Backbone as JSON Lines, residues from 0, in Angstrom:
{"i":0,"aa":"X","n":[-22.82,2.49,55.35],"ca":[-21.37,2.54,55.1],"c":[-20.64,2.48,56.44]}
{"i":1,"aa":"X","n":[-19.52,1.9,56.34],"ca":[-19.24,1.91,58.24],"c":[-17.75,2.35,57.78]}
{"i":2,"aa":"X","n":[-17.46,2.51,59.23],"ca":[-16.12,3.48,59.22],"c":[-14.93,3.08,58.37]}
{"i":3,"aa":"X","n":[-14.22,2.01,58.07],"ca":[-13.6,1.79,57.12],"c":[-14.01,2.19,55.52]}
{"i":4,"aa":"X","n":[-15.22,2.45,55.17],"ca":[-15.6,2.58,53.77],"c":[-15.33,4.05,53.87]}
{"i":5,"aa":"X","n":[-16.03,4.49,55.21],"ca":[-16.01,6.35,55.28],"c":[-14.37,6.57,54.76]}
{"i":6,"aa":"X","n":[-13.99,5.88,55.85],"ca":[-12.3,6.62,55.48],"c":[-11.78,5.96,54.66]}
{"i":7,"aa":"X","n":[-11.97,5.34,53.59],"ca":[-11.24,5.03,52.38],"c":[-12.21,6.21,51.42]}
{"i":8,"aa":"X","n":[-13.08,6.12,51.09],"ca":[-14.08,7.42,50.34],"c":[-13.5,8.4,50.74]}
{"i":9,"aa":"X","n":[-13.16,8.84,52.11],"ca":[-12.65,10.28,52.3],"c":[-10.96,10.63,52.09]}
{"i":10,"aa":"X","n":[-10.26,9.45,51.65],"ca":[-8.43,9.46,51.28],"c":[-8.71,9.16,49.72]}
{"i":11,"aa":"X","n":[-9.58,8.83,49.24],"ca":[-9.96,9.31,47.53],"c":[-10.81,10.41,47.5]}
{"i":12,"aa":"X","n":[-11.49,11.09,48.32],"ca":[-11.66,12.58,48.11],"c":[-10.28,13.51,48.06]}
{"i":13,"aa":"X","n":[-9.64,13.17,49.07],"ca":[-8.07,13.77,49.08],"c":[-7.68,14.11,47.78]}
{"i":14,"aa":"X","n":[-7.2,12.84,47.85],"ca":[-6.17,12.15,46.54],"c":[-6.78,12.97,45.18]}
{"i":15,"aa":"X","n":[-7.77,12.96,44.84],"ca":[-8.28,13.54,43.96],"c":[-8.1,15.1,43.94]}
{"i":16,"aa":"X","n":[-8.83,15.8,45.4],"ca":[-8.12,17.38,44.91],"c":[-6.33,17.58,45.09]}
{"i":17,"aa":"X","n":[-5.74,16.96,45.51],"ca":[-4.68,17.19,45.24],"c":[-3.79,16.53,43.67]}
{"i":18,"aa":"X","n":[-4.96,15.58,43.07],"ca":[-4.61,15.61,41.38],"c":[-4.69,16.9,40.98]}
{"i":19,"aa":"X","n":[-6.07,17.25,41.51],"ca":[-6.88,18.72,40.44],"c":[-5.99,19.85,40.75]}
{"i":20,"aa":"X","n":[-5.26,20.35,42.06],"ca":[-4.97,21.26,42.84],"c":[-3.59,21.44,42.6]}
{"i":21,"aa":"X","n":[-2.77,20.19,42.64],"ca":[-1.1,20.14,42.56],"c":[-0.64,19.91,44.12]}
{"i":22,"aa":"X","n":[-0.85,20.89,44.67],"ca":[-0.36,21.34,45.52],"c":[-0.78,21.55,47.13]}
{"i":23,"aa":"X","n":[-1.05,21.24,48.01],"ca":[-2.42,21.8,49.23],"c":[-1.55,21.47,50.81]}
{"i":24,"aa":"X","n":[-1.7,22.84,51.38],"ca":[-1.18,22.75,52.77],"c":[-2.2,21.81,53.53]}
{"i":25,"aa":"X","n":[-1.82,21.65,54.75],"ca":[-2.96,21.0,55.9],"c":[-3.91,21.66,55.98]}
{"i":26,"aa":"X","n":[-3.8,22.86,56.38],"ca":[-4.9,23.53,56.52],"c":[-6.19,23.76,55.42]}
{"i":27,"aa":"X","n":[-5.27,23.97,54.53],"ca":[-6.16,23.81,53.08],"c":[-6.72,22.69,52.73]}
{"i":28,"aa":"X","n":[-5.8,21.46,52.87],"ca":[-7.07,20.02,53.36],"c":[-8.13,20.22,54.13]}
{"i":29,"aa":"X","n":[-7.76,20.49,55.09],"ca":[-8.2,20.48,56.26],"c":[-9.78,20.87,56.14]}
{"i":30,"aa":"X","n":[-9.85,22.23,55.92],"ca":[-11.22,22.95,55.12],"c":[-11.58,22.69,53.99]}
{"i":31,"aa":"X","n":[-11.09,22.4,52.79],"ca":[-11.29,21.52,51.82],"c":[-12.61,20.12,52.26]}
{"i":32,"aa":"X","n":[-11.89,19.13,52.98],"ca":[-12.44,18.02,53.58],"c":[-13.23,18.22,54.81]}
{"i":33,"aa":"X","n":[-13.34,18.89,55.57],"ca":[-14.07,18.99,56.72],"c":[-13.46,18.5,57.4]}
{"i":34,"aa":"X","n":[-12.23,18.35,57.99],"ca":[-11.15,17.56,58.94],"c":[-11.04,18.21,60.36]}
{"i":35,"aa":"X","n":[-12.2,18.8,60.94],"ca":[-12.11,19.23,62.26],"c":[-10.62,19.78,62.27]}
{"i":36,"aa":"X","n":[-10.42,19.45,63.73],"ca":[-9.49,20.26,64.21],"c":[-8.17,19.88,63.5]}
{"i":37,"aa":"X","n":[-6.91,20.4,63.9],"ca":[-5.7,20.14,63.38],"c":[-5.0,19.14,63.77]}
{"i":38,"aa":"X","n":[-5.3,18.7,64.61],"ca":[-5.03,16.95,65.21],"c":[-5.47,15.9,64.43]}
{"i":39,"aa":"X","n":[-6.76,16.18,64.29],"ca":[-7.49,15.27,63.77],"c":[-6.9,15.19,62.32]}
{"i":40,"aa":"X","n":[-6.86,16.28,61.54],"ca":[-6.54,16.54,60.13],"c":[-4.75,15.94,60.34]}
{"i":41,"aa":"X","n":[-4.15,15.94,60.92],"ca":[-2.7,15.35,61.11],"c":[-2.72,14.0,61.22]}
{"i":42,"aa":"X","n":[-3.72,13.82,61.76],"ca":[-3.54,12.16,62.21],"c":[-4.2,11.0,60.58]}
{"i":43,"aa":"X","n":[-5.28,12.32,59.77],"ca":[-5.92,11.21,58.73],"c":[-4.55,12.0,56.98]}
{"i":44,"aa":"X","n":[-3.72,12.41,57.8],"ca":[-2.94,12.66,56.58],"c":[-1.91,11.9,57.03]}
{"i":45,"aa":"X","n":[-1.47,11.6,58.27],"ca":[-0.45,10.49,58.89],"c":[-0.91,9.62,57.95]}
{"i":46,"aa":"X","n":[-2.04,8.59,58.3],"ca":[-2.4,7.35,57.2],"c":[-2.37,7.43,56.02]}
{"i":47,"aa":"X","n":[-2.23,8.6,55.41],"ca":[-2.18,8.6,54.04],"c":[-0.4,8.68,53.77]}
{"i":48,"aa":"X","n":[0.17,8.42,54.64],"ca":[1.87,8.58,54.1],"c":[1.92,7.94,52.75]}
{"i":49,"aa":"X","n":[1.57,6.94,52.64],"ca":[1.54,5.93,51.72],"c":[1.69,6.82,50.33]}
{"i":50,"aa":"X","n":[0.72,7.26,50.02],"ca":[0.29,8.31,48.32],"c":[1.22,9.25,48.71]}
{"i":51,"aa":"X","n":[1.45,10.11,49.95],"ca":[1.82,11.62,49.93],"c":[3.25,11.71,49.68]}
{"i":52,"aa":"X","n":[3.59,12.57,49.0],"ca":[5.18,13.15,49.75],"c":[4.65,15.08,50.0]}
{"i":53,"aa":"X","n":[5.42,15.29,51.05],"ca":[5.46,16.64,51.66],"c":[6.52,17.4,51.99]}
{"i":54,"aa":"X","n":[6.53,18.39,52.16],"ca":[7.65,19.39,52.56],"c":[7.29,20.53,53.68]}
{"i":55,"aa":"X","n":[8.33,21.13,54.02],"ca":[7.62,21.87,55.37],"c":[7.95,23.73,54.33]}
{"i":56,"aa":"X","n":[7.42,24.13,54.85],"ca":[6.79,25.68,54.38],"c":[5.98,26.59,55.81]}
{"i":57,"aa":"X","n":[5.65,27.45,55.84],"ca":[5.05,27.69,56.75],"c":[3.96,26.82,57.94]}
{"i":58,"aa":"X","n":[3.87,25.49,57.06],"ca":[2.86,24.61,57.18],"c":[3.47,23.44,56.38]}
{"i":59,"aa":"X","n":[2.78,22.43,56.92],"ca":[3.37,21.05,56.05],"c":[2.72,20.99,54.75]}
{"i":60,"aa":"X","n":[3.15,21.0,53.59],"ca":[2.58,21.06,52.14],"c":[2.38,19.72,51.22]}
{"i":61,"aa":"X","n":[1.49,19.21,51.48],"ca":[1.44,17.98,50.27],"c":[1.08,17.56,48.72]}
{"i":62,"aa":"X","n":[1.28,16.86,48.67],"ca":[1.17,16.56,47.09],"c":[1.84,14.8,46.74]}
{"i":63,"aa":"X","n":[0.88,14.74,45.35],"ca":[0.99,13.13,45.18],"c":[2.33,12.26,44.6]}
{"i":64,"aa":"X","n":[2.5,11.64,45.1],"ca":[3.99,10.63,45.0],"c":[2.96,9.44,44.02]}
{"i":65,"aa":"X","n":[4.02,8.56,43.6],"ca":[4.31,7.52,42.42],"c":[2.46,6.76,42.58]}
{"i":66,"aa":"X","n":[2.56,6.52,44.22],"ca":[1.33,5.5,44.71],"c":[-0.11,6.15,44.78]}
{"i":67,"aa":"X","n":[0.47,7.35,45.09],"ca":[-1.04,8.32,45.41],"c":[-1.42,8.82,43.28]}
{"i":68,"aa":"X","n":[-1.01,9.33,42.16],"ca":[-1.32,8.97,41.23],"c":[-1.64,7.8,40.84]}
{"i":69,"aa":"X","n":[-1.48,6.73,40.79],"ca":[-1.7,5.32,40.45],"c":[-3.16,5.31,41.53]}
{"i":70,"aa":"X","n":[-3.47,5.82,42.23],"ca":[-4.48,5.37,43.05],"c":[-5.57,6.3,42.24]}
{"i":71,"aa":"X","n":[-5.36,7.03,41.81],"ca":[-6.56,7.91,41.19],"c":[-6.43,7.92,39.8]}
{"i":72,"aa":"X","n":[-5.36,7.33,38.91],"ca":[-5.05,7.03,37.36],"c":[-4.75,8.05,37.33]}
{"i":73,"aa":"X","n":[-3.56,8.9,37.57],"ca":[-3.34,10.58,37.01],"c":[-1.78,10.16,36.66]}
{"i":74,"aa":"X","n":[-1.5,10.23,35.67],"ca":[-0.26,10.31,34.77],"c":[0.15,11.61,35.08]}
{"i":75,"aa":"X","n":[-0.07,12.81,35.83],"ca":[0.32,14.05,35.74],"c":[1.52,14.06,36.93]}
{"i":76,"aa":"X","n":[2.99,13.97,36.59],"ca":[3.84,14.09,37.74],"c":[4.07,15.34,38.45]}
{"i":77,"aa":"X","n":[3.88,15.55,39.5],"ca":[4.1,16.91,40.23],"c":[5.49,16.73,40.63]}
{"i":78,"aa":"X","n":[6.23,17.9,40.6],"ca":[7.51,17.8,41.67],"c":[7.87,19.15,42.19]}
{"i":79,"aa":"X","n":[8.58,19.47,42.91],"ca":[8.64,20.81,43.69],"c":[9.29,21.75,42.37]}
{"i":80,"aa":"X","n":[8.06,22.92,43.01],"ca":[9.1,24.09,42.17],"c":[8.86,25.31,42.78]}
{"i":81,"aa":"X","n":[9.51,26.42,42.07],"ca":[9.34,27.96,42.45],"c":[8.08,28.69,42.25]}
{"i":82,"aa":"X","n":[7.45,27.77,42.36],"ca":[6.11,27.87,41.19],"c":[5.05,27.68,42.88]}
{"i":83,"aa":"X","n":[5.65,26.93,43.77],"ca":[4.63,26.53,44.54],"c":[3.53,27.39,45.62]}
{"i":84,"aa":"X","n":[4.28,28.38,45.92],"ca":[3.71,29.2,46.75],"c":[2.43,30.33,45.79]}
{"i":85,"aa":"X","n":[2.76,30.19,44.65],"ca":[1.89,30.71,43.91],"c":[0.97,29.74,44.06]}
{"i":86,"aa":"X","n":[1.06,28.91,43.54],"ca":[0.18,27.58,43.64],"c":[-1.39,27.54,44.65]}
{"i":87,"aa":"X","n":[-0.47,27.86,45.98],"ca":[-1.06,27.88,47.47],"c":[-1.78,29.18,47.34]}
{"i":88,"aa":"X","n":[-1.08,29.98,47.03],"ca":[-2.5,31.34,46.82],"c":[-3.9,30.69,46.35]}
{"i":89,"aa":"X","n":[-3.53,30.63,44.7],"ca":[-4.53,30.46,43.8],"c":[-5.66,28.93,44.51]}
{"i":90,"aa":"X","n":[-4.68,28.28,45.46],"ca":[-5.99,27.4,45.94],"c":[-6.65,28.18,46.89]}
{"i":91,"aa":"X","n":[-5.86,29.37,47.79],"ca":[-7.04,30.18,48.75],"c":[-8.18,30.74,47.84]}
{"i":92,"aa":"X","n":[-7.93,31.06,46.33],"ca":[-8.74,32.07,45.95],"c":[-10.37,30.49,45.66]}
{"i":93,"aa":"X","n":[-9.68,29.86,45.06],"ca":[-10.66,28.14,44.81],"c":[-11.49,27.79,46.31]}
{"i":94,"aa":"X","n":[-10.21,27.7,47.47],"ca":[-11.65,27.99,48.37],"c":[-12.91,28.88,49.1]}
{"i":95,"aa":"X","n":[-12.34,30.12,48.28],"ca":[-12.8,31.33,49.01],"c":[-14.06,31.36,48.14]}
{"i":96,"aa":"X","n":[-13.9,31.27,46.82],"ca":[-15.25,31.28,45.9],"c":[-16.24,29.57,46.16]}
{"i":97,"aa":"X","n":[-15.53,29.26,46.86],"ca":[-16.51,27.71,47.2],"c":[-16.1,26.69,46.18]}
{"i":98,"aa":"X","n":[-15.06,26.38,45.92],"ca":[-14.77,25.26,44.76],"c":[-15.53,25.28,43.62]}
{"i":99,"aa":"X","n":[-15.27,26.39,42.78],"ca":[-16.05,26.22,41.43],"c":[-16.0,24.79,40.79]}
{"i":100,"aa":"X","n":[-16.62,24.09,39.92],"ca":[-16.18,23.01,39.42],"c":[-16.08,23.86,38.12]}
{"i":101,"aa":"X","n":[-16.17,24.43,37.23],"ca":[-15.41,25.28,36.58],"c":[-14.47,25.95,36.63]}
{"i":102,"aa":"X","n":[-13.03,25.49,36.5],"ca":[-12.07,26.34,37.18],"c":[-10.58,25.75,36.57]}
{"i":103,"aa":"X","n":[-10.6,26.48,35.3],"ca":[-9.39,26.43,34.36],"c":[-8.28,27.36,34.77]}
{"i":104,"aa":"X","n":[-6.81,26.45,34.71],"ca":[-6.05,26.98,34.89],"c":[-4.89,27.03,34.08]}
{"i":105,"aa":"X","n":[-4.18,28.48,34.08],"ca":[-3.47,29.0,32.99],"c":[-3.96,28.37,31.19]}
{"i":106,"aa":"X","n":[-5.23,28.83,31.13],"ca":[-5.53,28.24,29.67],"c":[-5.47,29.14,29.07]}
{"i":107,"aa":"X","n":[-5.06,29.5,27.98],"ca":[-4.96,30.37,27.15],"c":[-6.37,30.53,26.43]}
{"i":108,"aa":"X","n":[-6.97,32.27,26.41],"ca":[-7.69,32.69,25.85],"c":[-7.51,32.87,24.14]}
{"i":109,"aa":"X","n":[-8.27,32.24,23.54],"ca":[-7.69,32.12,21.67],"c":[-8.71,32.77,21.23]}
{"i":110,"aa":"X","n":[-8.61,33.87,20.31],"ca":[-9.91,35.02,19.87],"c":[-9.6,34.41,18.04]}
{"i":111,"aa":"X","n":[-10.46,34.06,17.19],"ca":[-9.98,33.13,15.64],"c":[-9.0,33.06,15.52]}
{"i":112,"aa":"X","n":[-8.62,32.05,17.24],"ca":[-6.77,31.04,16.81],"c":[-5.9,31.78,17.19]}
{"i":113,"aa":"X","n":[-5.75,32.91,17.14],"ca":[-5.01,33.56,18.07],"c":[-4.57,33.75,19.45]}
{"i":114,"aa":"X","n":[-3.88,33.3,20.38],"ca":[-3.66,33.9,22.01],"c":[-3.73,35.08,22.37]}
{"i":115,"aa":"X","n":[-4.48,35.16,23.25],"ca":[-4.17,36.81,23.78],"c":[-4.0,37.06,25.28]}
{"i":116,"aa":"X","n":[-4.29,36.33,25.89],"ca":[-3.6,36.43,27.03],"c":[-3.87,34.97,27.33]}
{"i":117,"aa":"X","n":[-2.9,34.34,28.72],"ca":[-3.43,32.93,29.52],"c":[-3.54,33.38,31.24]}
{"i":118,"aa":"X","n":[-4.68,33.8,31.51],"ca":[-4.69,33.86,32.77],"c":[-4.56,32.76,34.38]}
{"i":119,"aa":"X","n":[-4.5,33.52,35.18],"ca":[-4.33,32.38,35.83],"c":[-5.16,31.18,36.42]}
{"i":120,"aa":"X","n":[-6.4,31.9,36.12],"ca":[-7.32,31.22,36.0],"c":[-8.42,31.61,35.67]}
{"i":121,"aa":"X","n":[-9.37,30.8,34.82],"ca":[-10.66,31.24,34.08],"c":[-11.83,30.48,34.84]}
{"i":122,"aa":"X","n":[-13.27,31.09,35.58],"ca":[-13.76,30.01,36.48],"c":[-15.19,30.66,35.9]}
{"i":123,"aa":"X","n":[-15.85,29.69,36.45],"ca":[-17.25,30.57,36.14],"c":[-18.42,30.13,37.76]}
{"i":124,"aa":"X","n":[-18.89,31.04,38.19],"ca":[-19.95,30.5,39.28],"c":[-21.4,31.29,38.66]}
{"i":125,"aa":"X","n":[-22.13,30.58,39.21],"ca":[-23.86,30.94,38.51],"c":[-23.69,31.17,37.13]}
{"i":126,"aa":"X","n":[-22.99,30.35,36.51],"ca":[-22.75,30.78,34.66],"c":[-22.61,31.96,34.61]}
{"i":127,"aa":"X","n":[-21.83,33.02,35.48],"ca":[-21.08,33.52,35.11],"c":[-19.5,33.66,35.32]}
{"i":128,"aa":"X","n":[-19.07,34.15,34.19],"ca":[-17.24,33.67,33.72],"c":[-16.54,35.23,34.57]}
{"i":129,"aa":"X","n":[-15.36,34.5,35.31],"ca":[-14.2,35.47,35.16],"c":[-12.69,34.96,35.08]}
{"i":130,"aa":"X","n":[-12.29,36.15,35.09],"ca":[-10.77,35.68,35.01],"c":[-10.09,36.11,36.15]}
{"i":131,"aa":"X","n":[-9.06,35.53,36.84],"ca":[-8.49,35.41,37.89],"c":[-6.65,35.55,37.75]}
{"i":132,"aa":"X","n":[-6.26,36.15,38.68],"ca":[-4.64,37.06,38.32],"c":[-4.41,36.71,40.03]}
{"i":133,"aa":"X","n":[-3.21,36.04,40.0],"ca":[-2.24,36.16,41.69],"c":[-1.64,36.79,41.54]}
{"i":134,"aa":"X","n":[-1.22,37.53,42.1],"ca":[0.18,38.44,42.24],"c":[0.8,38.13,43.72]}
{"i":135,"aa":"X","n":[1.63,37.44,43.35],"ca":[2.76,36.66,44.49],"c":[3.74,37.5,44.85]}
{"i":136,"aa":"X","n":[4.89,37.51,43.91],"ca":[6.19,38.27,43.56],"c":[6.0,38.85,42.64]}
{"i":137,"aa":"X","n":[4.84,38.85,41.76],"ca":[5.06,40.32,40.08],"c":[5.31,41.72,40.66]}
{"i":138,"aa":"X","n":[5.73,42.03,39.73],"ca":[6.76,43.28,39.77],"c":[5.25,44.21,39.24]}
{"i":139,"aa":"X","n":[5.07,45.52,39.33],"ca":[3.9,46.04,39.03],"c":[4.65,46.28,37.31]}
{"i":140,"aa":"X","n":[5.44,46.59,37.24],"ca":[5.63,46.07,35.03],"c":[5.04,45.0,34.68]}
{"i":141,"aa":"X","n":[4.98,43.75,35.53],"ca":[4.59,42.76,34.73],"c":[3.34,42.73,34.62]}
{"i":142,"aa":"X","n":[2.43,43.12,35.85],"ca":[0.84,43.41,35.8],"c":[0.5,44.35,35.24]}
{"i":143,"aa":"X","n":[1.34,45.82,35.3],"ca":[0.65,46.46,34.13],"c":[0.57,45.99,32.86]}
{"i":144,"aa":"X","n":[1.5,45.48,32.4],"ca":[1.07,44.54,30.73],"c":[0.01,43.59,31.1]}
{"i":145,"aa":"X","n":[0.01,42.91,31.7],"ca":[-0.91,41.89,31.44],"c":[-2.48,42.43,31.9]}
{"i":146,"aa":"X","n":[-2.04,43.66,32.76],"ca":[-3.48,44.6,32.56],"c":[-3.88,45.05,31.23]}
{"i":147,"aa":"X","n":[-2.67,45.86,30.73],"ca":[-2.89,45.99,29.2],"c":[-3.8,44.93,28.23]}
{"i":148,"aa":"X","n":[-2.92,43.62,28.13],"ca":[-3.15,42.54,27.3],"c":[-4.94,42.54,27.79]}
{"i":149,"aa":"X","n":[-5.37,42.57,29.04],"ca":[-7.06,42.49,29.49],"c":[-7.55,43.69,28.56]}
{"i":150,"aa":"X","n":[-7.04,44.77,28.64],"ca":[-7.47,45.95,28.03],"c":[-7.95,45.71,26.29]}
{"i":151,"aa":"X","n":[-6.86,45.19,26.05],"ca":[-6.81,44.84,24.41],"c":[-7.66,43.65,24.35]}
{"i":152,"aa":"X","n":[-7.87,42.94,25.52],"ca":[-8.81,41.97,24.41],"c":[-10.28,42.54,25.07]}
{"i":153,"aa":"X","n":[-10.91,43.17,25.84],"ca":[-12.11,44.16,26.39],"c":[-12.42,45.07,24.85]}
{"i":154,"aa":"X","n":[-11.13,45.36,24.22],"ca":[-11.51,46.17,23.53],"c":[-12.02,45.48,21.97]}
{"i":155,"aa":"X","n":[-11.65,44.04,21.59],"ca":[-12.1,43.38,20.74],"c":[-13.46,43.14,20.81]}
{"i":156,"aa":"X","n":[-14.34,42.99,21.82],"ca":[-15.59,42.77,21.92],"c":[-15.65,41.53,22.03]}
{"i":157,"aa":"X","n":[-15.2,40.73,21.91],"ca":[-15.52,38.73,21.85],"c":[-16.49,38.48,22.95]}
{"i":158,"aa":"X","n":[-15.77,38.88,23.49],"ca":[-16.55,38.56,25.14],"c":[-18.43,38.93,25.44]}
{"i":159,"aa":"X","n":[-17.8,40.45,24.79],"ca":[-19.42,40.86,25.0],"c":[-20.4,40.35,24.22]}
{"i":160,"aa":"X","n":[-19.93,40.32,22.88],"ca":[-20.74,39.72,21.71],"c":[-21.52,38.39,22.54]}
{"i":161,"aa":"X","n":[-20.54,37.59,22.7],"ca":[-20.96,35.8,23.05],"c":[-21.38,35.92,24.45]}
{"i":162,"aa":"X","n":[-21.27,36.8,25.52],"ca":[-22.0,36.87,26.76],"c":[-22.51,37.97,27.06]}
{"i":163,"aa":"X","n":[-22.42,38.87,26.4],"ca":[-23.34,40.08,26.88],"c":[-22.37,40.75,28.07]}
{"i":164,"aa":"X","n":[-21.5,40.33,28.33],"ca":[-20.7,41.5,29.14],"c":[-19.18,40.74,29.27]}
{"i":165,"aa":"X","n":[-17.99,41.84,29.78],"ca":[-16.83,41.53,29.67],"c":[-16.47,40.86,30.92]}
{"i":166,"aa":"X","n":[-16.05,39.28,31.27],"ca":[-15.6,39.46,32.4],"c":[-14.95,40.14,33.54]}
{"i":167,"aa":"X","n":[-15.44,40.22,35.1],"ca":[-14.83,40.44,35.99],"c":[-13.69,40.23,36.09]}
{"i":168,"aa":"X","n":[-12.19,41.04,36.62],"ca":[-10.96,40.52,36.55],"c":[-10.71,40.67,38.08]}
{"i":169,"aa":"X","n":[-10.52,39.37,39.0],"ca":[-10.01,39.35,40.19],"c":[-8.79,38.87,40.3]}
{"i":170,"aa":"X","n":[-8.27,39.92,41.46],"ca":[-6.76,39.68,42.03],"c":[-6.91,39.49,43.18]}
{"i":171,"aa":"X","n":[-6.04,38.26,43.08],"ca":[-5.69,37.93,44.86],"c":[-3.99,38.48,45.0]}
{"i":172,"aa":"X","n":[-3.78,38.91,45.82],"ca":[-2.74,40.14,46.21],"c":[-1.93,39.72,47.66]}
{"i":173,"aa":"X","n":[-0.62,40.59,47.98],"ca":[-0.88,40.07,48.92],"c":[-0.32,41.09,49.78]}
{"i":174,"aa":"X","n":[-0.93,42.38,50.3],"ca":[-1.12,43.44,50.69],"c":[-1.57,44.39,50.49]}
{"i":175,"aa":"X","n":[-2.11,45.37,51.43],"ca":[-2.97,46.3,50.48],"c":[-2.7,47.33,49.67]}
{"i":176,"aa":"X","n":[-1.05,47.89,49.92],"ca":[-0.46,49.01,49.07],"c":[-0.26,48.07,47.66]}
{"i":177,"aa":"X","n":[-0.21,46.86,47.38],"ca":[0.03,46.38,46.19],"c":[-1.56,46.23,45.9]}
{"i":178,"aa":"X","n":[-2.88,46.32,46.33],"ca":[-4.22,46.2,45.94],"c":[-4.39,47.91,45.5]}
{"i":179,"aa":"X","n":[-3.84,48.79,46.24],"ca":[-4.16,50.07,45.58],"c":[-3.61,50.27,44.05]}
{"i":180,"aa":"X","n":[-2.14,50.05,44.32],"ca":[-1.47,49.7,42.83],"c":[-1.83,49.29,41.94]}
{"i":181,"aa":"X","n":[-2.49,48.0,41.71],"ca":[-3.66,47.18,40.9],"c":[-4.86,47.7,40.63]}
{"i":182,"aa":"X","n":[-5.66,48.11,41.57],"ca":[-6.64,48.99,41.15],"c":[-6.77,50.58,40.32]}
{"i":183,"aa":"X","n":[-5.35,51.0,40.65],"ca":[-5.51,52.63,40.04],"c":[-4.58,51.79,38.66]}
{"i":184,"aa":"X","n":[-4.05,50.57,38.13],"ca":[-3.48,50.31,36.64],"c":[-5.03,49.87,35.91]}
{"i":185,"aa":"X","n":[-5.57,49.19,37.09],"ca":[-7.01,48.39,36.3],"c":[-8.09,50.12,36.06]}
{"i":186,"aa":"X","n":[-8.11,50.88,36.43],"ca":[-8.97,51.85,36.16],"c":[-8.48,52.79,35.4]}
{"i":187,"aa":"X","n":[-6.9,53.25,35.15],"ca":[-6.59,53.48,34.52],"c":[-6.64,53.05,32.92]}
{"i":188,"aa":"X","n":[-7.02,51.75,32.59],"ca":[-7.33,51.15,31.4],"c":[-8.87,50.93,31.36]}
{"i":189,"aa":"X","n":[-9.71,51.3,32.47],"ca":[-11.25,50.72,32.06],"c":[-11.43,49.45,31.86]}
{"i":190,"aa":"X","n":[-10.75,48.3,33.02],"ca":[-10.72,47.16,33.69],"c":[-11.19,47.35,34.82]}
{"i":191,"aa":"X","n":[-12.77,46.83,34.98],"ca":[-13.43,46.42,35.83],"c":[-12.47,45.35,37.08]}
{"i":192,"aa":"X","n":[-12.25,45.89,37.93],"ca":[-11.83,44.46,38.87],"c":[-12.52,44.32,40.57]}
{"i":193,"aa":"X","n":[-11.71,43.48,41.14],"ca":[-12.33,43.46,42.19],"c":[-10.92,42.1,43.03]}
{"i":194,"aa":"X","n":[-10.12,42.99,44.26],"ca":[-9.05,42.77,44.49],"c":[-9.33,42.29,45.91]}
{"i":195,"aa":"X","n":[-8.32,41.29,46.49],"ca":[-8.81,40.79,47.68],"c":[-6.84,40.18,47.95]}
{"i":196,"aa":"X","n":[-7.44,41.05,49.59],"ca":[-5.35,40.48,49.45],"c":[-5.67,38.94,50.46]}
{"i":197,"aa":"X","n":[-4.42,38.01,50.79],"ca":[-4.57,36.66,51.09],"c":[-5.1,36.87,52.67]}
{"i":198,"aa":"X","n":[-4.63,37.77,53.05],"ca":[-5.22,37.87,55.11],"c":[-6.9,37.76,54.77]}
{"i":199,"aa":"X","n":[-7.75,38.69,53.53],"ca":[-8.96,38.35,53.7],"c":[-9.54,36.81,52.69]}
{"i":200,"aa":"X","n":[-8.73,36.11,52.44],"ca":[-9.38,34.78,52.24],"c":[-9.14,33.89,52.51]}
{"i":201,"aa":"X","n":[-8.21,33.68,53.95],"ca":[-7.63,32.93,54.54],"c":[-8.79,32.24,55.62]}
């Protein structure tokens, strides 16, 4: 393969996690792809102007424009929202566990057709499943319910029945007085978790 094939194979590796992803700073390319240093990773996202549009954030943030979908067939339009910095967490937590290729997001859990909760993400590594919670801006009301809602469906059994145990519930956080908070609501209900704020999966 010689260097033109490399770097067309490696701007459709791109293009592709940023279908799957939405959303991805440089840096998060960067390690994603193996893009050495930050020069280097600037200069092979320069050539990609073409597919990208970006915005500046703490870091330059990209995501796919009209040309970069059409290059990978993804009908899925991204456009900026309030939504994004959440976004950028939940890909630290995707690279921190090593890119599950199992790794559903906001799907709703259905127990016979029913919803009971949609987490933020459902992944599984070594066949085994968990569920995954950011806490960006939630208010600790909104996580205690949706701790609850974990509680109530732990307590249906579904889980255990069909796997023999209840998933792990991880939070990525993003300090540690809000990881103590989370942990004394999750033990307070007999929710197993396991909390990690963004400085340790950066």
């Amino acid at each position: 393969m010689n260097t033109i094939q490399m770097s067309r194979q490696r701007q459709m590796a791109i293009l592709s996690s940023l279908n799957k992803l939405g959303f991805m700073t440089r840096s998060q390319i960067q390690r994603l792809h193996n893009l050495g240093s930050d020069r280097n990773s600037c200069r092979v996202l320069a050539n990609m102007k073409e597919y990208l549009n970006s915005f500046r954030l703490e870091e330059n943030v990209f995501y796919l424009n009209k040309k970069g979908r059409e290059m990978v067939g993804s009908t899925k339009k991204v456009t900026r929202t309030a939504q994004v910095r959440h976004i950028l967490m939940r890909n630290e937590l995707y690279l921190y566990y090593g890119c599950p290729k199992a790794w559903n997001v906001e799907k709703e859990v259905l127990i016979n057709g029913k919803a009971y909760i949609k987490p933020d993400v459902i992944f599984m590594i070594d066949n085994r499943l968990y569920f995954a919670e950011i806490d960006h801006t939630q208010t600790m009301s909104n996580n205690k319910r949706k701790i609850e809602k974990y509680a109530e469906l732990k307590e249906l059994g579904a889980f255990q029945r069909q796997y023999g145990y209840f998933p792990l519930l991880i939070w990525l956080t993003t300090n540690d007085a809000k990881r103590q908070l989370l942990q004394k609501a999750c033990d307070d209900k007999g929710i197993e978790t396991f909390i990690l704020t963004l400085d340790e999966v950066k």
